[in-house]
Coordinates of C-alpha atoms in Angstrom, one line a residue:
X1043 CA 126.1 78.7 93.5
X1044 CA 124.5 80.9 96.2
X1045 CA 121.2 82.5 95.4
X1046 CA 120.1 86.0 96.4
X1047 CA 117.0 88.1 96.8
X1048 CA 116.5 91.9 96.8
X1049 CA 114.3 93.9 99.1
X1050 CA 113.4 97.5 98.2
X1051 CA 112.1 99.6 101.1
X1052 CA 110.4 102.9 100.1
X1053 CA 110.5 105.4 102.9
X1054 CA 109.3 109.0 103.2
X1055 CA 112.5 110.7 102.0
X1056 CA 114.4 107.9 100.1
X1057 CA 114.3 104.3 98.9
X1058 CA 116.9 101.6 99.7
X1059 CA 117.7 98.3 98.3
X1060 CA 119.2 95.4 100.2
X1061 CA 120.8 92.3 98.6
X1062 CA 120.3 89.3 100.8
X1063 CA 121.7 85.7 100.6
X1064 CA 118.7 83.4 100.5
X1065 CA 120.3 80.5 102.3
X1066 CA 121.4 82.5 105.3
X1067 CA 119.6 85.8 105.5
X1068 CA 123.0 87.6 105.4
X1069 CA 122.8 91.1 104.1
X1070 CA 125.4 91.4 101.3
X1071 CA 125.0 95.0 100.1
X1072 CA 122.8 98.1 100.6
X1073 CA 122.2 101.2 98.5
X1074 CA 120.1 104.3 99.2
X1075 CA 118.6 106.8 96.7
X1076 CA 117.1 110.0 98.1
X1077 CA 114.0 111.1 96.2
X1078 CA 114.8 113.8 93.6
X1079 CA 111.6 115.7 94.4
X1080 CA 111.5 114.8 98.1
X1081 CA 108.2 115.5 99.8
X1082 CA 106.3 118.2 98.1
X1083 CA 104.3 120.2 100.7
X1084 CA 104.6 123.7 99.4
X1085 CA 104.9 123.7 95.5
X1086 CA 104.5 121.3 92.6
X1087 CA 107.7 120.6 90.6
X1088 CA 107.0 123.7 88.4
X1089 CA 107.8 125.8 91.4
X1090 CA 104.8 128.0 91.0
X1091 CA 101.7 125.9 91.7
X1092 CA 101.3 126.4 95.5
X1093 CA 99.9 123.6 97.7
X1094 CA 97.5 124.2 100.5
X1095 CA 98.0 123.3 104.2
X1096 CA 98.4 119.6 105.2
X1097 CA 99.3 118.5 101.7
X1098 CA 102.1 116.0 101.2
X1099 CA 102.8 114.8 97.6
X1100 CA 105.5 112.8 95.9
X1101 CA 106.6 112.2 92.3
X1102 CA 106.2 108.7 90.9
X1103 CA 109.3 109.0 88.8
X1104 CA 111.3 109.1 92.0
X1105 CA 110.2 105.6 92.8
X1106 CA 111.5 104.3 89.4
X1107 CA 114.8 106.1 89.9
X1108 CA 115.3 104.2 93.2
X1109 CA 115.1 100.9 91.2
X1110 CA 117.3 102.3 88.4
X1111 CA 120.0 103.5 90.8
X1112 CA 120.0 101.2 93.9
X1113 CA 119.7 97.7 92.3
X1114 CA 122.6 98.1 89.9
X1115 CA 124.6 99.5 92.8
X1116 CA 124.1 96.5 95.1
X1117 CA 125.0 94.2 92.3
X1118 CA 128.1 96.1 91.5
X1119 CA 129.2 96.5 95.1
X1120 CA 128.7 92.9 95.9
X1121 CA 129.9 91.4 92.7
X1122 CA 126.8 89.2 92.6
X1123 CA 125.6 88.3 89.1
X1124 CA 122.0 89.1 88.2
X1125 CA 121.7 85.5 87.1
X1126 CA 121.9 84.5 90.8
X1127 CA 119.1 86.9 92.0
X1128 CA 116.0 84.8 92.2
X1129 CA 113.4 87.2 93.6
X1130 CA 112.6 90.8 94.5
X1131 CA 110.0 92.3 96.9
X1132 CA 109.1 95.9 97.8
X1133 CA 107.5 97.6 100.7
X1134 CA 106.1 101.2 101.0
X1135 CA 104.9 103.7 103.5
X1136 CA 101.1 103.6 103.4
X1137 CA 98.6 104.8 102.6
X1138 CA 100.4 106.4 99.6
X1139 CA 98.1 106.6 96.6
X1140 CA 98.0 107.9 93.0
X1141 CA 95.6 108.1 90.0
X1142 CA 96.6 106.3 86.8
X1143 CA 95.1 106.0 83.3
X1144 CA 94.4 102.9 81.3
X1145 CA 98.0 102.5 80.3
X1146 CA 99.1 102.6 83.9
X1147 CA 100.6 106.1 83.6
X1148 CA 100.3 108.4 86.6
X1149 CA 98.1 111.3 85.6
X1150 CA 100.7 113.8 86.8
X1151 CA 103.0 112.6 84.0
X1152 CA 100.5 113.7 81.4
X1153 CA 100.6 117.2 79.9
X1154 CA 96.9 117.7 80.6
X1155 CA 97.2 117.3 84.4
X1156 CA 100.8 118.0 85.3
X1157 CA 99.8 121.3 87.0
X1158 CA 96.9 119.7 89.0
X1159 CA 98.0 118.7 92.5
X1160 CA 95.5 115.9 92.7
X1161 CA 97.2 114.1 89.8
X1162 CA 100.3 113.4 91.9
X1163 CA 101.0 110.8 94.6
X1164 CA 99.4 111.6 97.9
X1165 CA 101.9 110.5 100.6
X1166 CA 100.8 108.7 103.8
X1167 CA 101.1 112.0 105.7
X1168 CA 98.9 113.9 103.4
X1169 CA 96.2 115.1 105.9
X1170 CA 94.2 117.4 103.7
X1171 CA 91.4 114.8 103.4
X1172 CA 90.5 115.3 107.1
X1173 CA 87.1 116.8 106.3
X1174 CA 86.2 113.7 104.2
X1175 CA 87.5 111.4 107.0
X1176 CA 85.3 113.2 109.6
X1177 CA 82.3 112.9 107.4
X1178 CA 83.0 109.3 106.6
X1179 CA 83.3 108.4 110.3
X1180 CA 80.1 110.3 111.1
X1181 CA 78.0 108.6 108.4
X1182 CA 79.5 105.1 109.2
X1183 CA 78.7 105.6 112.9
X1184 CA 75.2 106.8 112.2
X1185 CA 74.6 103.7 109.9
X1186 CA 76.1 101.3 112.4
X1187 CA 78.7 100.1 110.0
X1188 CA 80.4 97.1 111.5
X1189 CA 83.7 97.7 109.8
X1190 CA 84.4 100.6 112.1
X1191 CA 85.1 98.2 114.9
X1192 CA 88.0 96.7 113.0
X1193 CA 89.7 100.0 112.9
X1194 CA 89.4 101.2 116.5
X1195 CA 86.2 103.2 115.7
X1196 CA 87.7 105.7 113.2
X1197 CA 89.0 105.8 109.6
X1198 CA 92.1 108.0 109.2
X1199 CA 92.4 110.9 106.8
X1200 CA 95.7 109.2 105.7
X1201 CA 93.8 106.3 104.2
X1202 CA 92.5 105.4 100.7
X1203 CA 88.8 106.3 100.8
X1204 CA 89.1 109.8 102.3
X1205 CA 91.8 110.6 99.8
X1206 CA 89.8 109.3 96.9
X1207 CA 86.8 111.3 98.1
X1208 CA 88.9 114.4 98.3
X1209 CA 90.0 114.0 94.7
X1210 CA 86.3 113.7 93.7
X1211 CA 85.3 116.8 95.7
X1212 CA 88.1 119.1 94.7
X1213 CA 89.2 117.7 91.3
X1214 CA 86.4 115.7 89.7
X1215 CA 88.2 115.9 86.4
X1216 CA 91.0 113.9 87.9
X1217 CA 88.6 111.4 89.3
X1218 CA 86.9 111.0 85.9
X1219 CA 90.2 110.7 84.0
X1220 CA 91.6 108.0 86.4
X1221 CA 91.1 104.5 85.2
X1222 CA 92.2 103.4 88.7
X1223 CA 93.4 104.9 92.0
X1224 CA 96.1 102.7 93.4
X1225 CA 98.6 102.3 96.2
X1226 CA 102.1 103.3 95.2
X1227 CA 103.4 100.0 96.4
X1228 CA 101.1 98.1 93.9
X1229 CA 101.9 100.6 91.1
X1230 CA 105.7 100.2 91.5
X1231 CA 105.3 96.4 91.5
X1232 CA 103.2 96.7 88.3
X1233 CA 106.0 98.6 86.7
X1234 CA 108.2 95.5 87.3
X1235 CA 105.7 92.9 86.2
X1236 CA 103.5 94.6 83.7
X1237 CA 100.4 93.5 85.7
X1238 CA 98.6 95.5 88.4
X1239 CA 97.7 93.4 91.4
X1240 CA 96.5 94.9 94.7
X1241 CA 97.9 93.5 97.9
X1242 CA 95.9 92.3 100.9
X1243 CA 97.9 94.3 103.4
X1244 CA 97.1 97.9 102.1
X1245 CA 93.6 96.8 101.0
X1246 CA 92.9 95.6 104.5
X1247 CA 94.5 98.2 106.6
X1248 CA 94.1 101.3 104.5
X1249 CA 91.1 100.7 102.1
X1250 CA 88.5 99.2 104.4
X1251 CA 88.6 95.8 102.6
X1252 CA 87.9 92.5 104.5
X1253 CA 88.8 89.1 103.2
X1254 CA 85.4 87.6 104.2
X1255 CA 83.2 90.6 103.4
X1256 CA 85.0 92.6 100.8
X1257 CA 84.6 96.4 100.8
X1258 CA 81.8 98.3 102.5
X1259 CA 78.5 98.1 100.6
X1260 CA 77.5 100.3 97.7
X1261 CA 74.8 101.7 99.9
X1262 CA 77.4 103.0 102.3
X1263 CA 79.4 104.6 99.5
X1264 CA 76.3 106.1 98.1
X1265 CA 75.4 107.5 101.5
X1266 CA 78.8 109.2 101.5
X1267 CA 78.3 110.7 98.1
X1268 CA 76.1 109.4 95.2
X1269 CA 79.1 109.7 92.9
X1270 CA 80.9 107.1 95.0
X1271 CA 78.3 104.4 94.7
X1272 CA 80.4 102.4 92.3
X1273 CA 83.8 103.5 93.5
X1274 CA 85.1 100.0 94.0
X1275 CA 84.2 98.8 90.5
X1276 CA 85.2 102.1 88.9
X1277 CA 88.4 103.1 90.6
X1278 CA 89.5 100.2 92.9
X1279 CA 89.1 96.5 92.4
X1280 CA 87.6 93.4 94.1
X1281 CA 90.6 91.3 93.0
X1282 CA 92.9 91.3 96.0
X1283 CA 96.1 89.1 96.2
X1284 CA 97.5 87.8 99.5
X1285 CA 100.9 88.9 100.6
X1286 CA 103.3 85.9 100.3
X1287 CA 102.1 85.2 96.8
X1288 CA 103.8 86.0 93.5
X1289 CA 102.9 89.1 91.6
X1290 CA 104.6 88.0 88.4
X1291 CA 108.0 88.1 86.7
X1292 CA 110.3 90.9 85.7
X1293 CA 109.5 92.2 82.2
X1294 CA 112.1 93.0 79.5
X1295 CA 111.6 96.7 80.0
X1296 CA 112.0 96.5 83.8
X1297 CA 115.1 94.3 83.4
X1298 CA 116.7 97.1 81.4
X1299 CA 115.8 99.6 84.1
X1300 CA 117.2 97.5 87.0
X1301 CA 119.9 95.4 85.6
X1302 CA 118.2 92.2 86.7
X1303 CA 117.3 89.3 84.4
X1304 CA 113.9 89.1 82.7
X1305 CA 111.8 86.4 84.5
X1306 CA 113.0 87.2 88.0
X1307 CA 110.2 86.5 90.4
X1308 CA 108.4 89.5 91.9
X1309 CA 106.4 89.3 95.2
X1310 CA 103.0 90.9 95.8
X1311 CA 103.7 94.3 97.3
X1312 CA 103.7 95.0 101.1
X1313 CA 103.9 97.8 103.8
X1314 CA 107.1 98.7 105.6
X1315 CA 106.0 98.0 109.2
X1316 CA 104.1 94.8 108.4
X1317 CA 106.9 93.3 106.2
X1318 CA 109.3 93.6 109.2
X1319 CA 107.5 90.9 111.2
X1320 CA 108.9 87.8 109.6
X1321 CA 112.3 89.5 109.3
X1322 CA 112.7 89.1 113.1
X1323 CA 111.4 85.5 112.8
X1324 CA 107.8 86.1 114.0
X1325 CA 105.3 83.8 112.2
X1326 CA 103.0 82.8 115.0
X1327 CA 100.5 84.5 117.4
X1328 CA 101.4 86.1 120.7
X1329 CA 104.5 87.9 119.6
X1330 CA 104.4 91.7 119.4
X1331 CA 106.8 93.7 117.2
X1332 CA 107.5 97.4 117.8
X1333 CA 108.8 99.2 114.8
X1334 CA 110.4 102.2 116.5
X1335 CA 111.2 105.5 114.9
X1336 CA 109.7 109.0 114.8
X1337 CA 106.5 107.1 115.7
X1338 CA 106.0 103.5 116.7
X1339 CA 103.9 100.9 114.9
X1340 CA 102.9 97.7 116.9
X1341 CA 102.2 94.6 114.9
X1342 CA 100.8 91.4 116.4
X1343 CA 99.5 88.1 115.0
X1344 CA 96.4 86.4 116.2
X1345 CA 94.4 83.3 115.3
X1346 CA 90.9 84.9 115.4
X1347 CA 89.4 88.3 114.9
X1348 CA 88.8 90.2 118.1
X1349 CA 87.5 93.7 118.6
X1350 CA 90.3 95.7 120.4
X1351 CA 89.5 99.3 121.4
X1352 CA 91.6 101.8 119.6
X1353 CA 93.5 99.4 117.4
X1354 CA 94.5 100.7 113.9
X1355 CA 93.1 97.5 112.2
X1356 CA 92.8 93.8 112.2
X1357 CA 93.3 92.1 108.8
X1358 CA 93.2 88.5 107.8
X1359 CA 96.3 87.7 105.7
X1360 CA 97.5 91.2 106.5
X1361 CA 100.9 90.2 107.8
X1362 CA 101.3 86.4 107.5
X1363 CA 99.0 84.3 105.3
X1364 CA 96.5 82.4 107.3
X1365 CA 96.6 84.6 110.4
X1366 CA 95.0 87.8 111.7
X1367 CA 97.3 90.7 111.7
X1368 CA 96.6 93.4 114.4
X1369 CA 98.1 96.9 114.2
X1370 CA 98.3 99.6 116.8
X1371 CA 100.5 102.7 117.1
X1372 CA 101.9 105.7 118.9
X1373 CA 102.2 108.8 116.9
X1374 CA 105.0 110.5 118.9
X1375 CA 108.1 108.7 119.9
X1376 CA 111.4 109.8 118.2
X1377 CA 109.6 113.1 117.4
X1378 CA 109.0 113.5 121.1
X1379 CA 112.7 113.6 121.9
X1380 CA 113.6 115.7 118.8
X1381 CA 111.1 118.3 119.9
X1382 CA 112.7 118.4 123.4
X1383 CA 116.3 118.9 122.3
X1384 CA 115.3 121.5 119.7
X1385 CA 113.3 123.6 122.2
X1386 CA 114.1 122.8 125.8
X1387 CA 117.8 122.1 126.3
X1388 CA 120.1 125.0 127.5
X1389 CA 123.2 126.0 125.6
X1390 CA 125.4 124.7 128.5
X1391 CA 124.3 121.1 127.7
X1392 CA 125.3 121.5 124.1
X1393 CA 128.7 122.9 125.1
X1394 CA 129.1 119.9 127.5
X1395 CA 128.2 117.5 124.7
X1396 CA 130.7 119.1 122.4
X1397 CA 133.5 118.9 125.0
X1398 CA 132.7 115.2 125.6
X1399 CA 132.6 114.5 121.9
X1400 CA 129.0 113.2 121.9
X1401 CA 125.7 114.4 120.4
X1402 CA 123.1 116.0 122.6
X1403 CA 120.9 112.9 122.6
X1404 CA 123.8 110.8 124.0
X1405 CA 124.6 113.3 126.7
X1406 CA 121.0 113.4 127.9
X1407 CA 120.7 109.7 127.7
X1408 CA 123.9 109.3 129.8
X1409 CA 122.6 111.8 132.4
X1410 CA 119.1 110.2 132.4
X1411 CA 120.7 106.8 132.9
X1412 CA 122.2 107.9 136.2
X1413 CA 118.7 108.6 137.7
X1414 CA 116.9 106.0 139.7
X1415 CA 113.4 105.0 138.7
X1416 CA 111.0 107.6 140.2
X1417 CA 113.8 109.9 141.3
X1418 CA 112.7 112.8 139.0
X1419 CA 109.2 113.0 140.5
X1420 CA 107.9 113.5 136.9
X1421 CA 105.3 111.8 134.8
X1422 CA 104.2 112.7 131.3
X1423 CA 101.5 111.8 128.7
X1424 CA 103.0 111.0 125.3
X1425 CA 100.5 112.9 123.3
X1426 CA 102.6 115.7 121.8
X1427 CA 101.4 114.5 118.4
X1428 CA 98.0 113.2 119.4
X1429 CA 97.1 109.6 120.4
X1430 CA 96.8 106.9 117.8
X1431 CA 96.1 103.9 120.0
X1432 CA 94.1 103.4 122.1
X1433 CA 92.1 106.7 122.1
X1434 CA 92.4 107.4 118.3
X1435 CA 92.3 111.2 118.9
X1436 CA 94.6 113.6 117.1
X1437 CA 93.4 116.5 119.1
X1438 CA 95.0 115.3 122.4
X1439 CA 98.2 117.1 123.5
X1440 CA 101.1 116.5 125.8
X1441 CA 101.3 116.7 129.6
X1442 CA 104.3 117.0 131.9
X1443 CA 103.4 116.7 135.6
X1444 CA 105.5 117.2 138.7
X1445 CA 108.0 119.8 137.5
X1446 CA 109.7 122.1 140.0
X1447 CA 112.3 124.9 139.8
X1448 CA 114.9 122.2 140.5
X1449 CA 113.8 119.9 137.5
X1450 CA 116.7 119.2 135.2
X1451 CA 116.6 118.6 131.4
X1452 CA 117.7 115.0 131.8
X1453 CA 114.8 114.3 134.2
X1454 CA 112.3 115.6 131.6
X1455 CA 114.1 113.6 128.9
X1456 CA 113.7 110.4 130.9
X1457 CA 110.1 111.2 131.7
X1458 CA 109.4 111.5 128.0
X1459 CA 111.0 108.1 127.3
X1460 CA 109.0 106.6 130.2
X1461 CA 105.8 108.1 128.8
X1462 CA 106.3 106.3 125.5
X1463 CA 106.9 103.1 127.4
X1464 CA 103.7 103.6 129.4
X1465 CA 101.9 104.2 126.1
X1466 CA 103.1 100.9 124.8
X1467 CA 102.0 99.1 128.0
X1468 CA 98.6 100.6 127.6
X1469 CA 98.4 99.1 124.2
X1470 CA 99.6 95.7 125.4
X1471 CA 97.2 95.6 128.3
X1472 CA 94.3 96.6 126.0
X1473 CA 95.0 93.8 123.6
X1474 CA 95.2 91.3 126.5
X1475 CA 91.9 92.5 128.0
X1476 CA 90.3 92.0 124.6
X1477 CA 91.5 88.4 124.5
X1478 CA 94.5 88.8 122.2
X1479 CA 97.5 87.3 124.0
X1480 CA 101.0 89.0 124.0
X1481 CA 103.6 86.6 125.3
X1482 CA 106.8 88.0 123.8
X1483 CA 108.0 91.4 122.6
X1484 CA 110.4 92.3 119.8
X1485 CA 111.7 95.6 118.6
X1486 CA 113.4 97.0 115.4
X1487 CA 114.4 100.4 114.0
X1488 CA 117.0 102.9 114.9
X1489 CA 115.9 103.5 118.4
X1490 CA 115.8 99.8 119.3
X1491 CA 119.2 99.3 117.8
X1492 CA 121.0 102.3 119.4
X1493 CA 119.3 103.4 122.6
X1494 CA 120.0 100.8 125.4
X1495 CA 118.5 103.0 128.1
X1496 CA 115.2 103.3 126.3
X1497 CA 114.9 99.6 125.6
X1498 CA 115.7 98.8 129.3
X1499 CA 113.0 101.2 130.4
X1500 CA 110.5 99.5 128.1
X1501 CA 111.5 96.1 129.4
X1502 CA 111.1 97.3 133.0
X1503 CA 107.7 99.1 132.3
X1504 CA 106.3 96.1 130.5
X1505 CA 108.0 93.6 132.9
X1506 CA 108.9 91.5 129.8
X1507 CA 112.0 90.5 127.9
X1508 CA 112.6 92.4 124.7
X1509 CA 114.4 90.9 121.7
X1510 CA 116.0 93.2 119.1
X1511 CA 116.2 92.7 115.4
X1512 CA 119.6 91.7 114.1
X1513 CA 119.1 93.8 110.9
X1514 CA 119.4 97.5 110.7
X1515 CA 117.3 97.3 107.5
X1516 CA 114.5 95.2 108.9
X1517 CA 111.7 96.1 106.4
X1518 CA 114.1 95.7 103.4
X1519 CA 115.1 92.3 104.7
X1520 CA 111.5 91.3 105.1
X1521 CA 110.8 92.4 101.5
X1522 CA 113.8 90.3 100.3
X1523 CA 112.3 87.4 102.1
X1524 CA 109.0 87.7 100.4
X1525 CA 111.0 88.0 97.1
X1526 CA 112.5 84.6 97.9
X1527 CA 109.1 83.2 98.6
X1528 CA 107.8 84.5 95.2
X1529 CA 110.7 82.5 93.6
X1530 CA 109.7 79.3 95.4
X1531 CA 111.9 76.4 96.5
X1532 CA 112.4 75.1 92.9
X1533 CA 114.2 78.3 91.9
X1534 CA 116.3 78.6 95.0
X1535 CA 113.9 80.4 97.3
X1536 CA 111.2 79.2 99.8
X1537 CA 107.7 77.8 99.5
X1538 CA 106.3 79.9 102.3
X1539 CA 107.2 83.0 104.4
X1540 CA 107.2 80.7 107.5
X1541 CA 110.0 78.6 105.9
X1542 CA 111.9 81.8 104.9
X1543 CA 111.6 83.3 108.4
X1544 CA 113.1 80.2 110.1
X1545 CA 116.3 80.7 108.1
X1546 CA 116.4 84.4 107.1
X1547 CA 114.7 86.1 110.1
X1548 CA 117.1 87.0 112.9
X1549 CA 117.3 88.7 116.3
X1550 CA 120.4 89.6 118.3
X1551 CA 121.8 87.2 120.8
X1552 CA 121.6 89.8 123.5
X1553 CA 118.2 90.9 124.8
X1554 CA 116.7 93.1 127.5
X1555 CA 115.4 91.7 130.7
X1556 CA 113.3 93.5 133.3
X1557 CA 115.0 94.5 136.6
X1558 CA 112.5 93.4 139.3
X1559 CA 113.0 96.5 141.6
X1560 CA 112.6 98.8 138.7
X1561 CA 109.5 97.0 137.5
X1562 CA 107.9 97.3 140.9
X1563 CA 108.3 101.1 141.0
X1564 CA 107.1 101.4 137.4
X1565 CA 103.9 99.6 138.3
X1566 CA 103.2 102.5 140.7
X1567 CA 104.1 105.1 138.1
X1568 CA 102.1 103.4 135.4
X1569 CA 99.0 103.4 137.6
X1570 CA 99.3 107.2 137.8
X1571 CA 99.8 107.4 134.0
X1572 CA 96.6 105.3 133.5
X1573 CA 94.6 107.7 135.7
X1574 CA 95.8 110.7 133.8
X1575 CA 95.2 108.8 130.5
X1576 CA 91.6 108.3 131.4
X1577 CA 91.1 111.7 132.9
X1578 CA 92.4 113.7 129.9
X1579 CA 91.7 111.2 127.2
X1580 CA 88.2 109.9 127.8
X1581 CA 86.2 113.0 128.2
X1582 CA 86.3 113.8 131.9
X1583 CA 88.4 116.9 131.2
X1584 CA 88.6 118.1 127.6
X1585 CA 90.9 121.0 128.5
X1586 CA 93.3 120.1 125.7
X1587 CA 90.6 120.5 123.0
X1588 CA 89.3 123.7 124.6
X1589 CA 92.9 125.1 124.6
X1590 CA 93.2 124.2 120.9
X1591 CA 90.0 126.0 120.1
X1592 CA 91.2 129.1 122.0
X1593 CA 94.5 129.0 120.2
X1594 CA 92.9 128.6 116.8
X1595 CA 90.6 131.6 117.5
X1596 CA 93.5 133.7 118.8
X1597 CA 95.6 132.9 115.7
X1598 CA 92.8 133.8 113.4
X1599 CA 92.1 137.1 115.2
X1600 CA 95.8 137.9 115.0
X1601 CA 95.7 137.4 111.2
X1602 CA 92.5 139.5 110.9
X1603 CA 90.4 136.5 109.8
X1604 CA 86.8 136.0 110.7
X1605 CA 86.3 133.7 113.6
X1606 CA 83.3 131.3 113.2

């Protein structure tokens, strides 16, 4: 009988389950459950407790509902028996954290704290801990903390320690009541197994943990805040489990929730971008995966730890056991194009798109595709949402250079696409200069799957072939693969993620190849991009930050607020 594994991918707005045949990697059935509470960024569920700016919360019950709805649905749709499901793995956006009590219950589910915002899940894009992040980075730099180099020089407000510190500063009663503060991905896995085990991926990339050195010293945490001196022992844990290992087996209670059989193998939890790597068959160094969506995450394997300027992190066992996992990223890709069509495209283009029966993105893509490389005379910097790698600076903003009264929307649209490709090339070249080889490029996500023009431009700009994931649900497939590894060969799975990737990981037969004439022109355009990149991004001209300051002061004066 065929054996199956399930991957559950928790996104920002919904969770999805994919049922996969272990022996082939074939995706048999998919089910999606939007979160009941969505993203809470204005009010708590009571509808009256207002949230401050830059907050983004979620409700932990929504995660359990995903399991309760999607897993029975994929079993029912496929006709597969729960007896034949040997493993399950999950992945999550990160860093997504919540405080829990000794019983493992989220504090927001207790009557005492249900109206306290700090008792809820803080989503990855909760940025209200920026003050704490700024102070952490300042103190770490002053102390010469070596760990900063592993994260491109800065710890993000999205990550674990700033969020924990914000709880301590603003709701010490929540901090005291929490037995542990955990990643949502580890908490959900604990609801399946009855045993909380923290994974090496989120610990390494989001909580400043290192396999060789552990967390930063008690002295560092004390320097941040004397109350944080024992934060690791009190609220986190020194017990970290490598991805690719088994978290436990499905409990009776969880079996009733999901419709699966008690004893089903459950994988150590993972992160959505990182779990996608083996799903395209990558298990060795030198191969870069771009996970492309509203933003782009770049994941690369290496054999040794190198310091790469502006990387988001390097973690041993962070992606594939036994290897270094490097991460970099661009914070504005799909969002770039969405902003443009919502704000800069004339009504006549929408009318033309309607007449042709295509959406506005397709119309602009078709028009942009008719342009030769360099024909528009435009170049852009892709910083509409700041720069994640290699400058690690959220205060940078966008640039469009070369526009005239004859510039057309499709020319700007293409320039924005090219800008994101240049940003990726900057990341690739930075890794190479630091001694981390990149020999092959892969891509997954909706953009990679659907936008042939964009992927051809990337191939031309990088002057490299680009292979595309065969799965439209790459993270969920990757989680299912880790579920099969948790089961092991004896139970119908695999003994390692490398073994699983050889069979279950897939890319499409067709791939993108650079056009030599295009690549030659893009070399010239990229040289101009690099000059602008350094000029505006490395302190020679801080006009973007001065403009932001002027804007902030103007808005405050308009509101009648005191300007400091």
